[in-house]
């Protein structure tokens, strides 16, 4: 089971938090802070597993994370999940985001957290892995987006897409514009 | 309307949307909180508007704010409003918000039930999907109960997208509403073979999650998972399954044996690291489970260790980490194989990655032996010196202590060395673990008597140099060590060389700066020291020394009397007054030493942490019994089968647990005893330890060898700038080395001598071999005082399970047939839109009750085989046990008559044989026993009249012997004579083997004959012979049909209403090596009994069997028959036609058979309470009849069990050799039996409201027993 999925940036600002177990808001924030604290002090070239923090988990739980550009993707999972499998799942997640947002960068996540949630919902449901095939995920996400669009007047959806284009197509993508998926050609463990 | 929408959209354009909110927050970095609070005000305004678009936008923003830590639960109702929007866009926003902030205590959740139900049955799959996703996050017990049935229906949705979500969410439903597990499980199981890989994967996921928590209930699925494992190519699925096997294999070592090969193959073949790793992990689990039983898995261990080494050597830190993790699992059972990689692991200690270093440390913990402990600790001490940053160093420190103290200091051969290590550790600056070191010092000094002299000396030095430790004083800091030092010096002061000096050190003014609790110990132990000094000095003629000591106490103690710490103050003033009084006496030349030391007499022994828990409950005291009568619950409920299940649940599962545990515990205890017996370190936990305490002389008889103090007791100065040369501990390492060498040499000498003495002897195998563990004797015999336990402590080691674990509720036996009461609650007014569900439900229910029973009967057959071997051996024991069993059985039969009898038999087996916990385990048994394939199945068939032998491999023939030809038999029925044979031209070789055919009539032959042959094969503990209701129906060279007793009636109520239905389960097994397809099953209807055919087909059309059979595979199909009158047995002729497809040709074949419905087929095991039974008999509506059976040579409970099993009765009551039994026909006839036995005669008096039926049933019973 996956207990929580957190995305935050290099400064610990949450970009997405999904808890599959209920905590109140304060505890959630504490968990995010604690997790950030644990993860951020680790070097780039160390393993991606961490025995869980105090707040989340306990002995059966592990934090499995990957660091992309300015973002940390952290999954808190118990021992029923394969560690390497989850690492691949994170990669699938990020690649899916990359496809859906066309060169995803932190800003996409900042402004479209709802979309990120929708994508995530096609991958993980209630703490269990629902789908790992990127194409299948994208098909479902696209189909739902299409439905959404069909429910509105064209100009409205147009204005949304225009908005995106204006705000992010900036030259020199650094910092929060830095594409998340640029440097790492990863060999999946799962193949 | 359209206008309104336009308006809404335009409104929305002017409102802030999520992006504006985010941008706003980013632009107000300084006063973020203030900005957000104005935004929340705006949102509140927006939520008040009628326009759903505005509301949705507001909710969307709230979701974002929730992520930032703002409580948005106040908007819960608005979220529900948005969820119920008809637009997908808004609905999705609503569900997302709900999934982020709803939880069990959100009260508006109860308003959502109908909305969710509506969405679940929406024609739009994405509405359904969104609802499922949302629900998975906030499902409550109420929602789970109300929606379980709807979700179950969705598990069979046409769209895989919905199916997989529905399957996955079932896990959450089970957690919240455990009652749903059993009714939903059959369908869930079905989904394991869903054509869509996503759905399949979801089902695997859910079942693995369930099984992980309660593995024993899922053992029976092992064959299915095994099949999936060997066929699936999806690594995600494979990993889950392999992990699941890892959880199952400890419960069933034979499973492990079966797994090793395919797993090894996977390890060799896969390129996926994740899969490789999980395979290795599971192989390790298997090896652990086999470690006691099976030798010769060294190849597998080697393979694992080798692969792990590759992982550890990989440059990928993740693989390295996992490799070490897995290695530590091997370590527990096969330390030797890991120890050879010590180099690699020590290397990992230098890794830059802390996680990896920690893992490597964990491994070291298990790698130590007596031989290498000192060496390893020495390495660690070097790391301690090098370690930067206190966290890792502290970790190292605790690991060193863990490593040394593990299993009661098992690996320490030289405690002087250990004490010096501890003393060295006190020099660490800024460690948080002073307390840990202190407790080790105390523990060792108290429990290892022989070391006290040395320890006291070391501690005295510590006290003397206390200023060095207190320099960096902090809470929990190293000064805690002084606590231990002071106590040890005080308590064992008789060993002090220079007590006065130590006393002086303890009373220095600087002590007052120590934490209060340490000062208190100082003061108290100063008094102890004082007493010892007095005692020493009083013997001397010169009394001034003693008086000086008193004076010193009187001078120094006032410092403590002024302490701010109450404890210190109180003790100090008390002792000060005491000393003053002593001084007075001393001045009068009175001898006081005796009396003063009496103040501190007595020895403190450690008490085991579990001591309290182990005080046994006095006999006759039932802590769970009500003192007063419990408040009466509605009694009528007792009549319902529902109450039956709840009532019996605790009865069952409890003892089962303890039994398993107990066995394991007994084993562990035995091992522990063994270990203690062989270990010179232990004195047995004899009552003496307690007495010793009172009468000190008792200690003398313990053989304590004088310590050879080859290291001068000049204790090192604890200055950080250590004097030259080796640290203390290293000197001991060296000395120990020398000592061992000497010892070895001596031993060799001795051995040589011995050999000379008896040269004729076989000679020693290992005279010069590598030094083994046992060869190292401890430097000196040290007795470790064992921890005290209360007298006659209970020998239980129960690990306490968390009673709040939600998974506990899911510990449900899934193999039990479903009871009527176990249905998912269905709304009476079903909303439109789920038309499919009712039909499907019916189908599901039809299917469910059968499956378990089928299995259980099958399993029995299989068991027989296994047991055959043990039979002879166990016969005698069995007799002895019989008496016991009978008693047990009585309880069981009495207590759970409500349960189908099959079950009660099984429970008995379970009782006797704690490892096989559920009915299906034995099914598994058969699958497992298949591993060593019985190659003589064919012979078995010819030799034994008993048909089931050849069918045994049926279930798994696929993997064991797919190519082997099987016997050719055609069957027919009636008496158990063989009649026909059919031979196929192509299969001439087979003919040789099998010309005979026999057929068996199900009841008669299988019930009796077969058992008589095979039944004796009962395992020692097993009170009852296995029984089967499957019998051979027909067989030829291609196919074999096994029929299960035609008794499986699915829905009793339904049957009672619409005439009667009987379901026949037929197993088809392909015995040829050709592919069989287009099977058609047809029966010639009689007036009375008709095969139910799908609507629109004619009365003579056959039914297509819904599957094809590849070679060696078997499958089961069920056919429903309608029966008009059930009072007479029926026979139906039938034919099975099928196409045999070879590579080059295909031929039509057919097989004839006869179905025999006995009257007992129409009986349903129905529970009945004795009072209801009595009323029934009194009513006078029943006609009676009776029958006598002669020469029945079996125990009474076997007899009853047989009637129960074969004739579907349940025992109402049993008194000695007399029992009343009850059953009911599918048309509602009551059948009551009174069975009495005396000697070999059994008389059965029976009553029934239908005499013909009764007559036939009795005949059949008679026939059953005439065949034994």
PDB file of C-alpha atoms in Angstrom, chain A residues 1 13-20 22 25-26 28-29 32 42-43 45-51 60-62 66 78-89 92 107 110-114 117-118 121-122 124-132 136 139-141 143-145 147-149 151-153 155-156 159-160 163 176 189-191, chain B residues 2 5-6 9 12-13 17-20 22-23 26 29 32 60 64 66-72 86-90 92 96 99-103 124-127 130 132-133 136-137 161 164-165 168-169 171-172 198 205-206 209 212-213 235-236 239-240 243 271-275 277-278 316-319 321-322 325 352-353 355-356 359:
ATOM      1  CA  UNK A   1       0.000   0.000   0.000  1.00  0.00           C
ATOM      2  CA  UNK A  13       7.076  24.060  -0.755  1.00  0.00           C
ATOM      3  CA  UNK A  14       4.368  21.478  -1.310  1.00  0.00           C
ATOM      4  CA  UNK A  15       3.317  21.074  -4.906  1.00  0.00           C
ATOM      5  CA  UNK A  16       1.022  18.157  -4.402  1.00  0.00           C
ATOM      6  CA  UNK A  17       0.071  16.117  -1.403  1.00  0.00           C
ATOM      7  CA  UNK A  18      -2.040  13.047  -1.497  1.00  0.00           C
ATOM      8  CA  UNK A  19      -2.605  11.153   1.719  1.00  0.00           C
ATOM      9  CA  UNK A  20      -4.332   7.829   1.527  1.00  0.00           C
ATOM     10  CA  UNK A  22      -6.512  10.642   7.094  1.00  0.00           C
ATOM     11  CA  UNK A  25      -4.116  19.554   8.074  1.00  0.00           C
ATOM     12  CA  UNK A  26      -1.538  20.403  10.689  1.00  0.00           C
ATOM     13  CA  UNK A  28      -0.061  16.827   7.044  1.00  0.00           C
ATOM     14  CA  UNK A  29       2.038  19.947   6.987  1.00  0.00           C
ATOM     15  CA  UNK A  32       5.610  17.333   4.572  1.00  0.00           C
ATOM     16  CA  UNK A  42      20.636  13.651   1.178  1.00  0.00           C
ATOM     17  CA  UNK A  43      23.239  13.843  -1.524  1.00  0.00           C
ATOM     18  CA  UNK A  45      24.175  10.167  -5.506  1.00  0.00           C
ATOM     19  CA  UNK A  46      22.809   8.120  -2.662  1.00  0.00           C
ATOM     20  CA  UNK A  47      20.092   5.537  -2.641  1.00  0.00           C
ATOM     21  CA  UNK A  48      16.492   6.591  -2.967  1.00  0.00           C
ATOM     22  CA  UNK A  49      15.154   4.815   0.044  1.00  0.00           C
ATOM     23  CA  UNK A  50      14.729   6.162   3.483  1.00  0.00           C
ATOM     24  CA  UNK A  51      13.403   4.475   6.500  1.00  0.00           C
ATOM     25  CA  UNK A  60       7.050  -1.143   8.077  1.00  0.00           C
ATOM     26  CA  UNK A  61       7.111   1.997   5.971  1.00  0.00           C
ATOM     27  CA  UNK A  62       9.698   3.420   3.672  1.00  0.00           C
ATOM     28  CA  UNK A  66      13.280  10.686  -6.744  1.00  0.00           C
ATOM     29  CA  UNK A  78       4.757  -0.165   3.226  1.00  0.00           C
ATOM     30  CA  UNK A  79       6.563  -3.433   2.755  1.00  0.00           C
ATOM     31  CA  UNK A  80       4.027  -4.877   0.360  1.00  0.00           C
ATOM     32  CA  UNK A  81       5.318  -2.651  -2.398  1.00  0.00           C
ATOM     33  CA  UNK A  82       8.391  -3.450  -4.370  1.00  0.00           C
ATOM     34  CA  UNK A  83      10.928  -0.713  -3.791  1.00  0.00           C
ATOM     35  CA  UNK A  84      12.255  -0.792  -7.307  1.00  0.00           C
ATOM     36  CA  UNK A  85       8.745  -1.017  -8.659  1.00  0.00           C
ATOM     37  CA  UNK A  86       7.817   2.200  -6.903  1.00  0.00           C
ATOM     38  CA  UNK A  87      10.888   3.917  -8.276  1.00  0.00           C
ATOM     39  CA  UNK A  88       9.722   2.962 -11.731  1.00  0.00           C
ATOM     40  CA  UNK A  89       6.234   4.098 -10.894  1.00  0.00           C
ATOM     41  CA  UNK A  92       6.148   6.624 -15.106  1.00  0.00           C
ATOM     42  CA  UNK A 107       5.345  25.858 -12.829  1.00  0.00           C
ATOM     43  CA  UNK A 110       2.202  25.007  -9.325  1.00  0.00           C
ATOM     44  CA  UNK A 111      -0.644  26.232 -11.463  1.00  0.00           C
ATOM     45  CA  UNK A 112      -2.335  22.982 -12.333  1.00  0.00           C
ATOM     46  CA  UNK A 113      -2.260  20.922  -9.251  1.00  0.00           C
ATOM     47  CA  UNK A 114      -5.794  19.756  -9.993  1.00  0.00           C
ATOM     48  CA  UNK A 117      -4.255  15.061  -9.177  1.00  0.00           C
ATOM     49  CA  UNK A 118      -6.364  13.815 -12.033  1.00  0.00           C
ATOM     50  CA  UNK A 121      -5.821   9.294  -9.871  1.00  0.00           C
ATOM     51  CA  UNK A 122      -5.421   7.196 -12.984  1.00  0.00           C
ATOM     52  CA  UNK A 124      -2.881   5.150  -7.946  1.00  0.00           C
ATOM     53  CA  UNK A 125      -6.208   4.678  -6.298  1.00  0.00           C
ATOM     54  CA  UNK A 126      -6.814   4.571  -2.603  1.00  0.00           C
ATOM     55  CA  UNK A 127      -3.185   3.751  -2.007  1.00  0.00           C
ATOM     56  CA  UNK A 128      -2.981   0.916  -4.480  1.00  0.00           C
ATOM     57  CA  UNK A 129      -1.370   0.933  -7.854  1.00  0.00           C
ATOM     58  CA  UNK A 130      -4.084   1.089 -10.461  1.00  0.00           C
ATOM     59  CA  UNK A 131      -2.254   1.385 -13.741  1.00  0.00           C
ATOM     60  CA  UNK A 132       1.370   1.410 -14.721  1.00  0.00           C
ATOM     61  CA  UNK A 136      -3.270   3.703 -20.957  1.00  0.00           C
ATOM     62  CA  UNK A 139      -5.611   7.722 -22.983  1.00  0.00           C
ATOM     63  CA  UNK A 140      -7.884   7.936 -19.968  1.00  0.00           C
ATOM     64  CA  UNK A 141      -6.698  11.384 -18.963  1.00  0.00           C
ATOM     65  CA  UNK A 143     -10.592  11.183 -22.771  1.00  0.00           C
ATOM     66  CA  UNK A 144     -11.660  12.897 -19.583  1.00  0.00           C
ATOM     67  CA  UNK A 145     -10.180  16.191 -20.610  1.00  0.00           C
ATOM     68  CA  UNK A 147     -15.208  15.367 -22.027  1.00  0.00           C
ATOM     69  CA  UNK A 148     -14.522  18.369 -19.905  1.00  0.00           C
ATOM     70  CA  UNK A 149     -13.925  20.523 -22.910  1.00  0.00           C
ATOM     71  CA  UNK A 151     -19.024  20.591 -21.621  1.00  0.00           C
ATOM     72  CA  UNK A 152     -17.954  24.194 -22.169  1.00  0.00           C
ATOM     73  CA  UNK A 153     -18.026  26.779 -24.809  1.00  0.00           C
ATOM     74  CA  UNK A 155     -13.868  30.189 -26.106  1.00  0.00           C
ATOM     75  CA  UNK A 156     -13.532  29.156 -22.567  1.00  0.00           C
ATOM     76  CA  UNK A 159      -8.748  30.945 -23.015  1.00  0.00           C
ATOM     77  CA  UNK A 160      -7.339  28.317 -20.689  1.00  0.00           C
ATOM     78  CA  UNK A 163      -3.240  31.242 -20.743  1.00  0.00           C
ATOM     79  CA  UNK A 176      10.916  26.731 -11.967  1.00  0.00           C
ATOM     80  CA  UNK A 189      14.124  -1.634 -13.034  1.00  0.00           C
ATOM     81  CA  UNK A 190      10.927  -3.162 -14.179  1.00  0.00           C
ATOM     82  CA  UNK A 191      11.990  -4.079 -17.691  1.00  0.00           C
TER      83      UNK A 191
ATOM     84  CA  UNK B   2     -28.382  28.373 -21.828  1.00  0.00           C
ATOM     85  CA  UNK B   5     -24.721  28.910 -18.300  1.00  0.00           C
ATOM     86  CA  UNK B   6     -23.309  31.710 -20.349  1.00  0.00           C
ATOM     87  CA  UNK B   9     -19.113  31.216 -17.447  1.00  0.00           C
ATOM     88  CA  UNK B  12     -16.363  32.809 -13.674  1.00  0.00           C
ATOM     89  CA  UNK B  13     -14.205  34.788 -15.984  1.00  0.00           C
ATOM     90  CA  UNK B  17      -9.778  30.995 -10.670  1.00  0.00           C
ATOM     91  CA  UNK B  18      -7.188  28.612  -9.275  1.00  0.00           C
ATOM     92  CA  UNK B  19      -4.404  30.059 -11.377  1.00  0.00           C
ATOM     93  CA  UNK B  20      -5.220  33.577 -10.218  1.00  0.00           C
ATOM     94  CA  UNK B  22      -1.835  30.772  -7.061  1.00  0.00           C
ATOM     95  CA  UNK B  23      -0.407  33.801  -8.744  1.00  0.00           C
ATOM     96  CA  UNK B  26       3.068  34.122  -5.154  1.00  0.00           C
ATOM     97  CA  UNK B  29       5.044  36.507  -0.296  1.00  0.00           C
ATOM     98  CA  UNK B  32       0.691  35.436   2.464  1.00  0.00           C
ATOM     99  CA  UNK B  60     -11.216  23.948  -6.610  1.00  0.00           C
ATOM    100  CA  UNK B  64      -5.394  24.032  -3.245  1.00  0.00           C
ATOM    101  CA  UNK B  66      -6.066  22.535   1.814  1.00  0.00           C
ATOM    102  CA  UNK B  67      -2.723  21.413   0.454  1.00  0.00           C
ATOM    103  CA  UNK B  68      -1.154  24.477   2.002  1.00  0.00           C
ATOM    104  CA  UNK B  69      -2.480  23.405   5.366  1.00  0.00           C
ATOM    105  CA  UNK B  70      -5.739  25.309   5.648  1.00  0.00           C
ATOM    106  CA  UNK B  71      -8.643  23.518   7.179  1.00  0.00           C
ATOM    107  CA  UNK B  72     -11.480  23.572   4.685  1.00  0.00           C
ATOM    108  CA  UNK B  86     -24.435  16.688 -13.459  1.00  0.00           C
ATOM    109  CA  UNK B  87     -21.393  18.043 -15.268  1.00  0.00           C
ATOM    110  CA  UNK B  88     -18.386  15.823 -15.250  1.00  0.00           C
ATOM    111  CA  UNK B  89     -16.032  18.788 -14.903  1.00  0.00           C
ATOM    112  CA  UNK B  90     -17.592  19.924 -11.653  1.00  0.00           C
ATOM    113  CA  UNK B  92     -14.556  15.738 -10.738  1.00  0.00           C
ATOM    114  CA  UNK B  96     -11.221  15.560  -5.728  1.00  0.00           C
ATOM    115  CA  UNK B  99     -11.022  12.849  -1.411  1.00  0.00           C
ATOM    116  CA  UNK B 100      -8.592  15.409  -0.047  1.00  0.00           C
ATOM    117  CA  UNK B 101     -10.518  16.497   2.997  1.00  0.00           C
ATOM    118  CA  UNK B 102     -13.297  14.054   3.881  1.00  0.00           C
ATOM    119  CA  UNK B 103     -12.682  11.414   6.475  1.00  0.00           C
ATOM    120  CA  UNK B 124     -20.771   7.517 -18.389  1.00  0.00           C
ATOM    121  CA  UNK B 125     -17.796   5.445 -17.358  1.00  0.00           C
ATOM    122  CA  UNK B 126     -15.874   8.482 -16.204  1.00  0.00           C
ATOM    123  CA  UNK B 127     -18.584   9.520 -13.792  1.00  0.00           C
ATOM    124  CA  UNK B 130     -14.380   9.518 -10.613  1.00  0.00           C
ATOM    125  CA  UNK B 132     -14.826   5.195  -7.355  1.00  0.00           C
ATOM    126  CA  UNK B 133     -11.600   7.131  -7.078  1.00  0.00           C
ATOM    127  CA  UNK B 136     -11.543   4.990  -2.280  1.00  0.00           C
ATOM    128  CA  UNK B 137     -10.248   7.890  -0.223  1.00  0.00           C
ATOM    129  CA  UNK B 161     -11.590   0.659 -16.845  1.00  0.00           C
ATOM    130  CA  UNK B 164     -10.253  -2.550 -12.387  1.00  0.00           C
ATOM    131  CA  UNK B 165     -11.283   0.380 -10.247  1.00  0.00           C
ATOM    132  CA  UNK B 168      -9.304  -2.252  -6.317  1.00  0.00           C
ATOM    133  CA  UNK B 169     -11.755  -0.366  -4.187  1.00  0.00           C
ATOM    134  CA  UNK B 171     -10.094  -3.753  -0.574  1.00  0.00           C
ATOM    135  CA  UNK B 172     -11.149  -0.541   1.085  1.00  0.00           C
ATOM    136  CA  UNK B 198      -5.256  -4.229 -15.702  1.00  0.00           C
ATOM    137  CA  UNK B 205      -3.137  -6.460  -5.850  1.00  0.00           C
ATOM    138  CA  UNK B 206      -6.182  -6.717  -3.635  1.00  0.00           C
ATOM    139  CA  UNK B 209      -2.930  -7.080   0.260  1.00  0.00           C
ATOM    140  CA  UNK B 212      -0.381 -10.325   3.524  1.00  0.00           C
ATOM    141  CA  UNK B 213      -2.331  -9.624   6.678  1.00  0.00           C
ATOM    142  CA  UNK B 235       6.303  -7.827 -14.112  1.00  0.00           C
ATOM    143  CA  UNK B 236       4.081  -5.774 -11.852  1.00  0.00           C
ATOM    144  CA  UNK B 239       6.220  -9.069  -8.338  1.00  0.00           C
ATOM    145  CA  UNK B 240       3.015  -8.955  -6.345  1.00  0.00           C
ATOM    146  CA  UNK B 243       5.799 -11.214  -2.749  1.00  0.00           C
ATOM    147  CA  UNK B 271      16.493  -8.913 -16.864  1.00  0.00           C
ATOM    148  CA  UNK B 272      14.256  -6.829 -14.642  1.00  0.00           C
ATOM    149  CA  UNK B 273      16.128  -5.947 -11.503  1.00  0.00           C
ATOM    150  CA  UNK B 274      12.945  -5.450  -9.556  1.00  0.00           C
ATOM    151  CA  UNK B 275      11.712  -8.896 -10.408  1.00  0.00           C
ATOM    152  CA  UNK B 277      15.196  -8.852  -6.384  1.00  0.00           C
ATOM    153  CA  UNK B 278      11.737  -9.995  -5.364  1.00  0.00           C
ATOM    154  CA  UNK B 316      23.541   1.894  -8.382  1.00  0.00           C
ATOM    155  CA  UNK B 317      23.090   2.805  -4.756  1.00  0.00           C
ATOM    156  CA  UNK B 318      19.521   1.565  -4.771  1.00  0.00           C
ATOM    157  CA  UNK B 319      20.544  -1.926  -5.734  1.00  0.00           C
ATOM    158  CA  UNK B 321      20.892  -0.889  -0.501  1.00  0.00           C
ATOM    159  CA  UNK B 322      18.377  -3.556  -1.380  1.00  0.00           C
ATOM    160  CA  UNK B 325      18.595  -5.537   2.975  1.00  0.00           C
ATOM    161  CA  UNK B 352      29.277   7.657   1.544  1.00  0.00           C
ATOM    162  CA  UNK B 353      25.610   6.846   1.749  1.00  0.00           C
ATOM    163  CA  UNK B 355      21.467   4.403   4.553  1.00  0.00           C
ATOM    164  CA  UNK B 356      23.879   1.905   3.135  1.00  0.00           C
ATOM    165  CA  UNK B 359      22.218  -1.503   6.434  1.00  0.00           C
TER     166      UNK B 359
END
